[in-house]
Amino acid sequence: MSTVVAQSLHVFGLRSHVTNNIFFFDEQIVIFPSGNHCVKYNLDQKWQKFIAGSDKSQGMLALSISPNRRYLAISETVQDKPIITIYELSSIPCRKRKVLNNFEFQVQKFTSMAFSPDSKYLLTQTSPPESNLVYWLWEKQKVMAVIKADIQNNPIYQVSINPQDNTQVCITGNGIFKILRFAEGTLKQTNFQRGESPNCLAHSWVSEDRIIVGTDTGKLFLFESGDQRWETNIMVKEPTSSRSLDIIHESESLVEFPPPSSPASSIEQMSTTTYTQQVVLPQVFAIAAYSKGFACSAGPGRVLLFEKVEEKDFYRESREIRIPVDPQSNDPSQSDKQDVLCLCFSPSEETLVASTSKNQLYSITMSLTEISKIRSLVWNTDDSKLISAGTDGAVYEWNLSTGKRETECVLKVCSYNSVTISPDGKVIFAVGSDQTLKEIADSLILREIPAFDVVYTAITISHSGRMIFVGTSVGTIRAMKYPLPLQREFNEYQAHAGPVTKILLTFDDQFLLTVSEDGCLFTWKVFDKEGRGIKREREVGFAEEVLVTKTDMEEKAQIMLELKTRVEELKMENEYQLRLKDMNYSEKIKELTDKFIQEMESLKTKNQVLKTEKEKQDISHREHLEDLIERQSRELQDLECCNNQKLLLEYEKYQELQLKSQRMQEEYEKQLRDNDETKSQALEELTEFYEAKLQEKTGLLEEAQEDVRQQLREFEETKKQIEEDEDREIQDIKTKYERKLRDEKESNLRLKGETGIMRKKFSSLQKEIEERTNDIELLKTEQVKLQGVIRSLEKDIQGLKREIQERDETIQDKEKRIYDLKKKNQELEKFKFVLDYKIKELKKQIEPRENEIKVMKEQIQEMEDELERFHKQNTQLELNITELLQKLRATDQEMRKEQQKERDLEALVRRFKTDLHNCVSYIQEPRQLKEKIRALFEKYVQRADMVEIAGLNSDLQQEYARQREHLERNLATLKKKVVKEGELHRADYVRIMQENVSLIKEINELRRELKLTRSQIYDLESALKVSKKTRAQEAPESVLTKDVVGTSSTMRLNEQEETGRIIEMQRLEIRRLRDQIQEQEQVPGFHTIAGVRLPSLVDSDVDFEVHTK
């Protein structure tokens, strides 16, 4: 009988106590915990895939997804032991990538986790009483840093990593808000709390250095670099019938699951500890950031959306979303009182998913909440476009044939009430709450006409395009001409007792209809100034035929032919460009495939070369071992021969030497066996390591090939879509042109509008061509990325080669060192006793010299401190000089301003004289003379203040002269002070230079003595070696004397080199000081000390060399 197999098919339910229990894998797939599985759920197609938990798991505690949505980390408890499992979501089915279960620190369970922006690091938080914050390099299972997050064992609810910086982390909890930075192998706190911190339940990064934090008292804080920048309180609001809130009627309850019996998590702790405050203050359990701002939970059943205010550092509440009442639940009155525990935005920010405390998931479409805000809709004359305006300050123009938005004009400070469009469809008129009438064209506001302290609530324009009627909030009707006047030129009529809601003109522009909130409808007869009815430029005709001249028809037929030829040319050009692109892409794909094949072949050849090199190394090691064995056998034979010769003379010594040789042979055999074992182990480790590396590289190559195939499929699909779109657009253009031919027979004027429409269509085609070029550029960028991956693989291969070479070199060096150390060990044991005694005596001689060197170093440090103090004094003097210069510049500017004022007054007087002279010419005509004098009065009497200022010029000049004398006296005194202090500094510099010379001499003497002692030690060692090799003991003394003489000669050469180096250093110091003096001389108002110049550099260097010799 075959075994029975059960497979998970579908699951209903959610584990709400798991931290971070909802994520978006892509635009349509969400991940949430259910039972002992994580579920991948497609919102559109309604299918589920399962990620099984660990065997014998007692339940999941926390989840975290990487920013690149490639890895999923799950915290579990398996047999009372914590474990973290990291799954690779890109593989099908999802497979385990790493398991973290060996911990060098105490831990009961992990309550919160977060990935770094590059997905290489993982931040985890353990539960109290340990409360350890652990920073992992998870791919290598390496702990980078561990610290205790809180000493008082308060619960920590959330940890996160800066989305722009791997090294900056944030943790929040009960009375805890800390920002830490990973540096030098540990996590260090960068912010410091002032006073008692609130109970922080959730937080989110909204930018590189800004964090939004929510508390259990309904407060939101904005922190920038650890400092508080903004604070707001969330108010408790009850839903009312009068105000239309964004209730989630469009949302979908995804899952429902009974409460689990597993132990409570940190979120359940938050809900139980603060239950008494839920009635009074809303609790912020979840915060999610998006491009415009952030969303946060605001008490039971509420989610608030905040948007950032432009050019300011705070956020304003833009929208409120409520959970709807569920009539199917056991308690419908409490079904909308669910605490929102987790929020998550989709990658495109079009969908928001929320999980609640009653095991529910809700999906909210962000775009649907905008529908209730549209306040006005209007069609253009040929019904091809629709214009909409709403309370969000946006005016949109929609093309009904394509379903796309052509133009937009957004002004958030204005809530629009009504909108209309001109007969030619080029200009849009909109009125709103900002008490202005706006004229909009091509997404730009051309003009704004003020409403003079009233709010316009409705607007319409005549079919002739010459009159505009608007309704106001006080119930009046205003009639205006078009083009709109800038001044107050309109007729206002009292009509309604409430705000006008709608206003409309009949098709023949003879009657005006208005309605208001007072429930009345008014009909108005429209007249001109002379009491006649308004005549339209284009009367409505009853005949189907229109009389058109032959020349007009020929011109229009010619225009149509030209347009058709242009369309055909555009088609040909597009087809030609598409063929060129296909050819280019096919060539590029061939090149890429050839490159990948060549690289794979090169990798295979390199692998074969590495294997051959490995075999050669094995052969060389074997030969080397055989040589060592042969040498050992030869040495043993030589020793046996020597012992046989000495056996006749000293039999007892022979026995001792035989014992020694046996011991030496045993030791050598042991060493050879150890060397063989270590070499075999090292070879096995190297082979395993490089085989693993090769497997990884082959896996990466397969992934790159899979990416290339995926990109080819995407390119074919996009190509098909482009062809279909272009065919569809060509068909639409054909139908439009046929419609236009029929419309030509109806009216002559309509042709102009249709040619304008054709121009817009042509511009839309150009825009689509630009979009296709943008798609091509995106494909090129993806190709560049693939090339970068190939370069990184080549770099890894080169790195592996270098490691192999370095390992070979290290093996050879170690073998040489082993052979050399064996020889040196035999010789050093012979001379150890003698050298120990000599070293003791030399140490006694060196200790007093070292003490003197320490004293000299302390003196040098004191001298350097004095130099720093003098430099500070110099900088202070330079600052004083710059301040005085700035004051001089300010006085010069004031003087130029006064001179400019004087010139302006003189020009004014000249203009007045000329104008007065012109007035005198009208002395015989009283009326014109009166008008000219009045114009003179209006032109010049208003500038009387300028004349009064001119009268005060004399006092200002006196005050200016007095201030200038005072500043000049202060400047002279400061110059004297600078000269005196410069002399003092020069003397100090000379004294310091002399002391430096004397100290350098003493240091050189001490160095010479040290070198002499070291050379004596080296001579003693060499002499002892020679004495052991030769037979006499008197030879070392002679050798010592000769070596001392030789070393003394070398020491003299070293002394000359050191003196040369000292002279060169002193020359550089003198040049630096002279450069500083020249810089000070360039400062205005500063001169050299009493006009004395320093001696030349060559003379000073020669004197210094003589002095040192």
mmCIF file of C-alpha atoms in Angstrom, residues 153-438:
data_model
loop_
_atom_site.group_PDB
_atom_site.id
_atom_site.type_symbol
_atom_site.label_atom_id
_atom_site.label_comp_id
_atom_site.label_asym_id
_atom_site.label_seq_id
_atom_site.Cartn_x
_atom_site.Cartn_y
_atom_site.Cartn_z
ATOM 1 C CA ASN A 153 15.116 45.413 31.649
ATOM 2 C CA ASN A 154 12.390 47.510 29.999
ATOM 3 C CA PRO A 155 10.764 45.916 26.936
ATOM 4 C CA ILE A 156 12.102 47.008 23.522
ATOM 5 C CA TYR A 157 9.453 46.981 20.796
ATOM 6 C CA GLN A 158 11.306 47.807 17.561
ATOM 7 C CA VAL A 159 14.809 47.984 16.079
ATOM 8 C CA SER A 160 15.758 49.342 12.653
ATOM 9 C CA ILE A 161 18.767 50.320 10.499
ATOM 10 C CA ASN A 162 19.129 53.616 8.627
ATOM 11 C CA PRO A 163 17.968 52.992 5.014
ATOM 12 C CA GLN A 164 20.990 55.032 3.766
ATOM 13 C CA ASP A 165 23.711 53.979 6.261
ATOM 14 C CA ASN A 166 24.614 50.426 7.372
ATOM 15 C CA THR A 167 26.315 51.636 10.543
ATOM 16 C CA GLN A 168 23.452 53.680 12.110
ATOM 17 C CA VAL A 169 20.682 51.907 14.051
ATOM 18 C CA CYS A 170 17.687 52.971 16.137
ATOM 19 C CA ILE A 171 15.845 51.193 18.970
ATOM 20 C CA THR A 172 12.628 52.188 20.784
ATOM 21 C CA GLY A 173 10.878 50.805 23.822
ATOM 22 C CA ASN A 174 9.355 51.650 27.187
ATOM 23 C CA GLY A 175 11.256 54.832 28.090
ATOM 24 C CA ILE A 176 13.903 54.077 25.446
ATOM 25 C CA PHE A 177 14.867 55.982 22.331
ATOM 26 C CA LYS A 178 18.458 55.417 21.261
ATOM 27 C CA ILE A 179 20.413 56.033 18.065
ATOM 28 C CA LEU A 180 23.632 54.003 17.874
ATOM 29 C CA ARG A 181 26.486 53.804 15.381
ATOM 30 C CA PHE A 182 28.660 50.764 14.632
ATOM 31 C CA ALA A 183 32.331 51.756 14.829
ATOM 32 C CA GLU A 184 35.533 49.948 15.869
ATOM 33 C CA GLY A 185 33.742 46.659 16.528
ATOM 34 C CA THR A 186 31.051 47.986 18.870
ATOM 35 C CA LEU A 187 27.767 49.926 18.890
ATOM 36 C CA LYS A 188 28.083 53.408 20.443
ATOM 37 C CA GLN A 189 25.168 55.654 21.378
ATOM 38 C CA THR A 190 25.172 59.000 19.518
ATOM 39 C CA ASN A 191 22.111 60.683 21.059
ATOM 40 C CA PHE A 192 21.529 61.504 24.738
ATOM 41 C CA GLN A 193 18.063 61.635 26.298
ATOM 42 C CA ARG A 194 17.063 64.775 28.131
ATOM 43 C CA GLY A 195 14.676 64.014 30.948
ATOM 44 C CA GLU A 196 12.388 61.002 30.996
ATOM 45 C CA SER A 197 11.683 59.443 27.629
ATOM 46 C CA PRO A 198 8.056 58.411 26.867
ATOM 47 C CA ASN A 199 6.880 54.912 26.096
ATOM 48 C CA CYS A 200 7.894 54.747 22.425
ATOM 49 C CA LEU A 201 5.853 52.024 20.676
ATOM 50 C CA ALA A 202 6.972 52.432 17.048
ATOM 51 C CA HIS A 203 9.297 54.419 14.793
ATOM 52 C CA SER A 204 10.243 54.797 11.140
ATOM 53 C CA TRP A 205 13.026 56.479 9.129
ATOM 54 C CA VAL A 206 11.574 59.202 6.848
ATOM 55 C CA SER A 207 14.952 60.397 5.508
ATOM 56 C CA GLU A 208 18.692 59.847 5.967
ATOM 57 C CA ASP A 209 18.810 61.571 9.374
ATOM 58 C CA ARG A 210 15.147 61.936 10.412
ATOM 59 C CA ILE A 211 13.033 59.535 12.475
ATOM 60 C CA ILE A 212 9.309 59.645 13.329
ATOM 61 C CA VAL A 213 8.503 58.133 16.761
ATOM 62 C CA GLY A 214 5.010 57.281 18.103
ATOM 63 C CA THR A 215 4.081 56.852 21.796
ATOM 64 C CA ASP A 216 1.306 55.276 23.858
ATOM 65 C CA THR A 217 -0.149 58.743 24.628
ATOM 66 C CA GLY A 218 -0.907 59.627 21.000
ATOM 67 C CA LYS A 219 2.143 61.822 20.429
ATOM 68 C CA LEU A 220 4.350 61.918 17.340
ATOM 69 C CA PHE A 221 7.943 63.195 17.540
ATOM 70 C CA LEU A 222 10.288 64.069 14.668
ATOM 71 C CA PHE A 223 13.973 63.635 15.532
ATOM 72 C CA GLU A 224 16.784 64.938 13.313
ATOM 73 C CA SER A 225 20.280 63.603 14.156
ATOM 74 C CA GLY A 226 18.966 62.667 17.615
ATOM 75 C CA ASP A 227 17.503 66.124 18.390
ATOM 76 C CA GLN A 228 13.746 66.751 18.560
ATOM 77 C CA ARG A 229 12.516 69.023 15.719
ATOM 78 C CA TRP A 230 8.711 68.626 15.723
ATOM 79 C CA GLU A 231 5.919 67.320 17.940
ATOM 80 C CA THR A 232 2.176 66.823 17.499
ATOM 81 C CA ASN A 233 -0.729 65.209 19.347
ATOM 82 C CA ILE A 234 -3.223 62.856 17.714
ATOM 83 C CA MET A 235 -6.757 63.794 18.756
ATOM 84 C CA VAL A 236 -9.514 61.242 19.368
ATOM 85 C CA LYS A 237 -12.280 61.693 16.760
ATOM 86 C CA GLU A 238 -15.585 59.875 16.417
ATOM 87 C CA PRO A 239 -16.962 59.349 12.898
ATOM 88 C CA THR A 240 -19.975 61.554 12.088
ATOM 89 C CA SER A 241 -22.496 61.394 9.288
ATOM 90 C CA SER A 242 -22.021 65.041 8.308
ATOM 91 C CA ARG A 243 -18.334 64.751 7.574
ATOM 92 C CA SER A 244 -17.318 62.215 4.922
ATOM 93 C CA LEU A 245 -14.222 60.377 6.173
ATOM 94 C CA ASP A 246 -12.159 58.015 4.040
ATOM 95 C CA ILE A 247 -13.760 54.857 5.401
ATOM 96 C CA ILE A 248 -12.287 51.757 3.830
ATOM 97 C CA HIS A 249 -15.312 50.617 1.824
ATOM 98 C CA GLU A 250 -12.978 49.763 -1.014
ATOM 99 C CA SER A 251 -10.626 47.744 1.227
ATOM 100 C CA GLU A 252 -10.684 43.998 1.375
ATOM 101 C CA SER A 253 -10.506 41.880 4.499
ATOM 102 C CA LEU A 254 -7.961 39.296 3.456
ATOM 103 C CA VAL A 255 -7.782 36.829 6.368
ATOM 104 C CA GLU A 256 -9.425 36.079 9.693
ATOM 105 C CA PHE A 257 -8.040 33.704 12.311
ATOM 106 C CA PRO A 258 -8.966 32.994 15.967
ATOM 107 C CA PRO A 259 -6.570 34.301 18.648
ATOM 108 C CA PRO A 260 -3.630 31.930 19.201
ATOM 109 C CA SER A 261 -2.769 30.340 22.501
ATOM 110 C CA SER A 262 0.973 30.885 22.145
ATOM 111 C CA PRO A 263 2.872 33.238 24.515
ATOM 112 C CA ALA A 264 2.285 36.969 24.028
ATOM 113 C CA SER A 265 4.802 39.027 22.105
ATOM 114 C CA SER A 266 5.987 42.597 22.586
ATOM 115 C CA ILE A 267 2.938 43.971 20.738
ATOM 116 C CA GLU A 268 0.573 42.103 23.077
ATOM 117 C CA GLN A 269 2.537 43.468 26.022
ATOM 118 C CA MET A 270 1.973 46.977 24.685
ATOM 119 C CA SER A 271 -1.768 46.409 24.284
ATOM 120 C CA THR A 272 -2.215 44.882 27.759
ATOM 121 C CA THR A 273 -0.098 47.341 29.729
ATOM 122 C CA THR A 274 -1.748 50.384 28.206
ATOM 123 C CA TYR A 275 -5.353 49.143 28.046
ATOM 124 C CA THR A 276 -6.529 51.599 30.653
ATOM 125 C CA GLN A 277 -5.486 54.546 28.444
ATOM 126 C CA GLN A 278 -7.147 53.342 25.215
ATOM 127 C CA VAL A 279 -10.367 55.108 25.981
ATOM 128 C CA VAL A 280 -8.677 58.485 26.491
ATOM 129 C CA LEU A 281 -5.569 58.600 24.302
ATOM 130 C CA PRO A 282 -4.857 56.873 20.971
ATOM 131 C CA GLN A 283 -1.825 54.616 20.804
ATOM 132 C CA VAL A 284 0.591 54.647 17.865
ATOM 133 C CA PHE A 285 1.383 50.949 17.380
ATOM 134 C CA ALA A 286 2.646 51.199 13.780
ATOM 135 C CA ILE A 287 4.335 53.768 11.505
ATOM 136 C CA ALA A 288 5.135 53.306 7.794
ATOM 137 C CA ALA A 289 6.994 55.891 5.696
ATOM 138 C CA TYR A 290 6.451 56.638 2.005
ATOM 139 C CA SER A 291 7.617 59.287 -0.487
ATOM 140 C CA LYS A 292 5.135 62.024 0.512
ATOM 141 C CA GLY A 293 5.288 61.493 4.292
ATOM 142 C CA PHE A 294 4.154 58.641 6.549
ATOM 143 C CA ALA A 295 1.116 56.704 7.771
ATOM 144 C CA CYS A 296 0.497 55.812 11.420
ATOM 145 C CA SER A 297 -2.144 54.072 13.511
ATOM 146 C CA ALA A 298 -4.169 56.484 15.651
ATOM 147 C CA GLY A 299 -6.194 54.443 18.097
ATOM 148 C CA PRO A 300 -8.750 51.684 17.475
ATOM 149 C CA GLY A 301 -9.761 51.420 13.840
ATOM 150 C CA ARG A 302 -7.987 54.599 12.650
ATOM 151 C CA VAL A 303 -5.062 55.241 10.296
ATOM 152 C CA LEU A 304 -3.801 58.788 9.635
ATOM 153 C CA LEU A 305 -1.775 59.909 6.630
ATOM 154 C CA PHE A 306 0.657 62.799 7.131
ATOM 155 C CA GLU A 307 2.285 64.725 4.272
ATOM 156 C CA LYS A 308 5.350 66.941 4.503
ATOM 157 C CA VAL A 309 4.775 70.676 4.227
ATOM 158 C CA GLU A 310 6.887 72.164 1.429
ATOM 159 C CA GLU A 311 9.964 74.187 2.466
ATOM 160 C CA LYS A 312 9.266 73.413 6.148
ATOM 161 C CA ASP A 313 10.415 70.826 8.650
ATOM 162 C CA PHE A 314 7.052 69.501 9.819
ATOM 163 C CA TYR A 315 4.132 67.380 8.612
ATOM 164 C CA ARG A 316 0.404 68.013 8.389
ATOM 165 C CA GLU A 317 -2.472 65.551 8.581
ATOM 166 C CA SER A 318 -3.806 65.012 5.054
ATOM 167 C CA ARG A 319 -6.233 62.092 5.369
ATOM 168 C CA GLU A 320 -8.004 59.827 7.838
ATOM 169 C CA ILE A 321 -8.884 56.183 7.104
ATOM 170 C CA ARG A 322 -11.233 54.113 9.279
ATOM 171 C CA ILE A 323 -11.847 50.372 9.433
ATOM 172 C CA PRO A 324 -15.457 49.667 8.331
ATOM 173 C CA VAL A 325 -18.047 47.935 10.487
ATOM 174 C CA ASP A 326 -18.281 44.207 9.713
ATOM 175 C CA PRO A 327 -21.971 43.119 9.959
ATOM 176 C CA GLN A 328 -20.913 39.453 9.695
ATOM 177 C CA SER A 329 -18.834 39.499 12.917
ATOM 178 C CA ASN A 330 -20.043 38.256 16.301
ATOM 179 C CA ASP A 331 -20.063 41.793 17.726
ATOM 180 C CA PRO A 332 -20.617 44.285 14.849
ATOM 181 C CA SER A 333 -20.483 47.297 17.184
ATOM 182 C CA GLN A 334 -16.878 46.426 18.161
ATOM 183 C CA SER A 335 -15.716 45.166 14.752
ATOM 184 C CA ASP A 336 -14.341 48.632 13.822
ATOM 185 C CA LYS A 337 -12.498 49.014 17.186
ATOM 186 C CA GLN A 338 -9.440 47.010 16.170
ATOM 187 C CA ASP A 339 -5.923 48.173 17.003
ATOM 188 C CA VAL A 340 -3.762 48.492 13.881
ATOM 189 C CA LEU A 341 -0.501 46.686 14.754
ATOM 190 C CA CYS A 342 1.438 46.801 11.464
ATOM 191 C CA LEU A 343 1.381 48.914 8.279
ATOM 192 C CA CYS A 344 3.127 48.340 4.952
ATOM 193 C CA PHE A 345 3.146 50.208 1.606
ATOM 194 C CA SER A 346 3.500 48.483 -1.751
ATOM 195 C CA PRO A 347 6.637 49.305 -3.852
ATOM 196 C CA SER A 348 4.603 51.702 -6.047
ATOM 197 C CA GLU A 349 2.862 53.188 -2.956
ATOM 198 C CA GLU A 350 -0.547 52.548 -4.518
ATOM 199 C CA THR A 351 -1.659 50.049 -1.857
ATOM 200 C CA LEU A 352 -1.490 50.130 1.944
ATOM 201 C CA VAL A 353 -1.927 46.884 3.912
ATOM 202 C CA ALA A 354 -2.761 46.927 7.648
ATOM 203 C CA SER A 355 -2.895 44.062 10.169
ATOM 204 C CA THR A 356 -5.047 44.372 13.303
ATOM 205 C CA SER A 357 -5.209 42.894 16.789
ATOM 206 C CA LYS A 358 -8.248 40.780 15.814
ATOM 207 C CA ASN A 359 -6.269 38.776 13.241
ATOM 208 C CA GLN A 360 -7.504 40.765 10.248
ATOM 209 C CA LEU A 361 -5.697 42.086 7.154
ATOM 210 C CA TYR A 362 -7.078 45.130 5.291
ATOM 211 C CA SER A 363 -5.952 46.323 1.840
ATOM 212 C CA ILE A 364 -6.460 50.030 1.073
ATOM 213 C CA THR A 365 -6.049 51.436 -2.453
ATOM 214 C CA MET A 366 -4.529 54.894 -2.050
ATOM 215 C CA SER A 367 -5.873 56.320 -5.342
ATOM 216 C CA LEU A 368 -9.529 55.547 -4.484
ATOM 217 C CA THR A 369 -9.572 57.992 -1.624
ATOM 218 C CA GLU A 370 -9.200 60.858 -4.109
ATOM 219 C CA ILE A 371 -12.603 60.353 -5.851
ATOM 220 C CA SER A 372 -14.752 62.116 -3.269
ATOM 221 C CA LYS A 373 -12.832 65.394 -3.663
ATOM 222 C CA ILE A 374 -13.826 66.290 -7.261
ATOM 223 C CA ARG A 375 -16.050 69.397 -7.202
ATOM 224 C CA SER A 376 -16.484 70.326 -10.872
ATOM 225 C CA LEU A 377 -16.481 68.644 -14.327
ATOM 226 C CA VAL A 378 -16.784 70.321 -17.749
ATOM 227 C CA TRP A 379 -16.604 69.143 -21.396
ATOM 228 C CA ASN A 380 -15.025 71.004 -24.301
ATOM 229 C CA THR A 381 -17.014 71.916 -27.429
ATOM 230 C CA ASP A 382 -16.345 68.702 -29.421
ATOM 231 C CA ASP A 383 -16.603 66.420 -26.336
ATOM 232 C CA SER A 384 -13.076 65.074 -26.878
ATOM 233 C CA LYS A 385 -11.732 66.340 -23.536
ATOM 234 C CA LEU A 386 -12.917 66.451 -19.941
ATOM 235 C CA ILE A 387 -11.674 68.959 -17.336
ATOM 236 C CA SER A 388 -11.912 68.161 -13.594
ATOM 237 C CA ALA A 389 -11.174 70.229 -10.495
ATOM 238 C CA GLY A 390 -11.328 69.351 -6.806
ATOM 239 C CA THR A 391 -10.676 70.406 -3.240
ATOM 240 C CA ASP A 392 -7.095 69.092 -3.380
ATOM 241 C CA GLY A 393 -6.090 72.088 -5.533
ATOM 242 C CA ALA A 394 -5.667 70.125 -8.783
ATOM 243 C CA VAL A 395 -7.075 70.885 -12.258
ATOM 244 C CA TYR A 396 -6.677 67.987 -14.715
ATOM 245 C CA GLU A 397 -7.366 67.781 -18.478
ATOM 246 C CA TRP A 398 -8.259 64.249 -19.653
ATOM 247 C CA ASN A 399 -8.170 62.913 -23.223
ATOM 248 C CA LEU A 400 -11.151 60.546 -23.614
ATOM 249 C CA SER A 401 -9.844 58.739 -26.700
ATOM 250 C CA THR A 402 -6.647 57.586 -24.928
ATOM 251 C CA GLY A 403 -7.866 57.746 -21.338
ATOM 252 C CA LYS A 404 -4.719 59.612 -20.315
ATOM 253 C CA ARG A 405 -4.169 62.886 -18.508
ATOM 254 C CA GLU A 406 -2.774 65.502 -20.887
ATOM 255 C CA THR A 407 -2.218 68.544 -18.633
ATOM 256 C CA GLU A 408 -2.357 69.292 -14.931
ATOM 257 C CA CYS A 409 -2.121 72.320 -12.673
ATOM 258 C CA VAL A 410 -1.811 71.706 -8.920
ATOM 259 C CA LEU A 411 -2.033 74.442 -6.267
ATOM 260 C CA LYS A 412 -2.472 72.825 -2.842
ATOM 261 C CA VAL A 413 -3.288 76.057 -1.009
ATOM 262 C CA CYS A 414 -6.473 76.507 -3.069
ATOM 263 C CA SER A 415 -9.664 74.396 -2.938
ATOM 264 C CA TYR A 416 -11.356 74.745 -6.344
ATOM 265 C CA ASN A 417 -15.173 75.210 -6.507
ATOM 266 C CA SER A 418 -15.854 75.417 -10.261
ATOM 267 C CA VAL A 419 -14.095 75.216 -13.629
ATOM 268 C CA THR A 420 -14.905 76.025 -17.280
ATOM 269 C CA ILE A 421 -13.088 76.001 -20.630
ATOM 270 C CA SER A 422 -12.941 78.469 -23.532
ATOM 271 C CA PRO A 423 -14.736 77.563 -26.827
ATOM 272 C CA ASP A 424 -11.414 76.941 -28.598
ATOM 273 C CA GLY A 425 -10.359 74.540 -25.836
ATOM 274 C CA LYS A 426 -7.035 76.286 -25.131
ATOM 275 C CA VAL A 427 -7.740 78.217 -21.902
ATOM 276 C CA ILE A 428 -9.217 76.895 -18.618
ATOM 277 C CA PHE A 429 -10.870 79.215 -16.068
ATOM 278 C CA ALA A 430 -11.040 78.089 -12.432
ATOM 279 C CA VAL A 431 -12.326 79.684 -9.199
ATOM 280 C CA GLY A 432 -11.722 78.555 -5.635
ATOM 281 C CA SER A 433 -11.212 79.407 -1.987
ATOM 282 C CA ASP A 434 -8.276 81.827 -2.525
ATOM 283 C CA GLN A 435 -10.617 84.640 -3.781
ATOM 284 C CA THR A 436 -9.140 84.752 -7.310
ATOM 285 C CA LEU A 437 -10.164 83.806 -10.857
ATOM 286 C CA LYS A 438 -7.354 81.834 -12.523
#
